[in-house]
Short mmCIF file of C-alpha atoms in Angstrom, two decimals:
data_model
loop_
_atom_site.label_atom_id
_atom_site.label_comp_id
_atom_site.label_asym_id
_atom_site.label_seq_id
_atom_site.Cartn_x
_atom_site.Cartn_y
_atom_site.Cartn_z
CA MET O 170 67.75 135.73 122.78
CA LYS O 171 71.33 134.69 123.57
CA LYS O 172 74.27 136.83 122.64
CA TYR O 173 77.29 135.14 121.13
CA ILE O 174 80.65 136.61 121.96
CA LEU O 175 83.54 136.19 119.55
CA HIS O 176 86.84 135.99 121.31
CA LEU O 177 89.64 137.54 119.33
CA ASP O 178 92.27 135.25 120.83
CA ALA O 179 90.26 132.13 119.85
CA ILE O 180 89.95 133.40 116.27
CA ILE O 181 93.69 134.06 116.11
CA VAL O 182 94.46 130.56 117.46
CA VAL O 183 92.13 128.95 114.90
CA ILE O 184 93.74 130.93 112.06
CA ILE O 185 97.23 129.99 113.21
CA LEU O 186 96.26 126.31 113.45
CA PHE O 187 94.72 126.45 109.98
CA VAL O 188 97.87 127.98 108.49
CA LEU O 189 100.04 125.41 110.26
CA CYS O 190 97.91 122.53 108.96
CA ILE O 191 98.05 123.83 105.39
CA SER O 192 101.82 124.37 105.54
CA ALA O 193 102.35 120.89 107.03
CA ASN O 194 100.28 119.34 104.23
CA ILE O 195 102.31 121.20 101.60
CA PHE O 196 105.56 120.05 103.23
CA GLN O 197 104.39 116.44 103.38
CA ARG O 198 103.26 116.55 99.76
CA LYS O 199 106.72 117.79 98.68
CA LEU O 200 108.41 115.15 100.81
CA HIS O 201 106.16 112.43 99.37
CA GLY O 202 106.93 113.58 95.82
CA ASP O 203 110.68 113.45 96.46
CA LEU O 204 110.44 109.98 98.00
CA HIS O 205 108.28 108.78 95.11
CA LYS O 206 110.90 109.95 92.58
CA GLU O 207 113.65 108.25 94.58
CA ASN O 208 111.60 105.04 94.77
CA ILE O 209 111.07 105.01 90.99
CA ALA O 210 114.81 105.54 90.44
CA LEU O 211 115.66 102.68 92.81
CA ILE O 212 113.17 100.34 91.14
CA SER O 213 114.69 101.18 87.77
CA GLN O 214 118.20 100.57 89.12
CA LEU O 215 117.11 97.23 90.61
CA THR O 216 115.58 96.15 87.30
CA ASN O 217 118.76 97.05 85.43
CA THR O 218 120.88 95.17 87.96
CA GLN O 219 118.69 92.07 87.70
CA LEU O 220 118.91 92.17 83.89
CA GLU O 221 122.71 92.45 84.09
CA LEU O 222 122.79 89.50 86.51
CA ILE O 223 120.70 87.36 84.16
CA GLU O 224 122.95 88.32 81.25
CA SER O 225 126.06 87.45 83.28
CA LYS O 226 124.61 84.07 84.29
CA SER O 227 123.79 83.21 80.69
CA SER O 228 127.30 84.24 79.60
CA LEU O 229 128.81 82.03 82.31
CA LYS O 230 126.66 79.09 81.20
CA GLN O 231 127.79 79.58 77.60
CA CYS O 232 131.42 79.75 78.67
CA SER O 233 131.19 76.67 80.88
CA GLY O 234 129.35 74.82 78.11
CA LYS O 235 132.19 75.55 75.66
CA ASP O 236 134.80 74.35 78.16
CA ASN O 237 132.97 71.05 78.69
CA VAL O 238 132.73 70.38 74.95
CA ASN O 239 136.46 70.75 74.34
#
């Protein structure tokens, strides 16, 4: 029957790597959440800007149409 030897330094290294992996995942999740919120805000801002542009174009067409009639 073989004996298995547990090396204390290997166990410590595995525990440290596990803790580092978990902390890196938590950091990336927070970073992803922040970027997602910023992306949603930018999409909303782009939509509002496009609506304002469409409104400005229609106002310009109405103004130019009135000038041509007179």
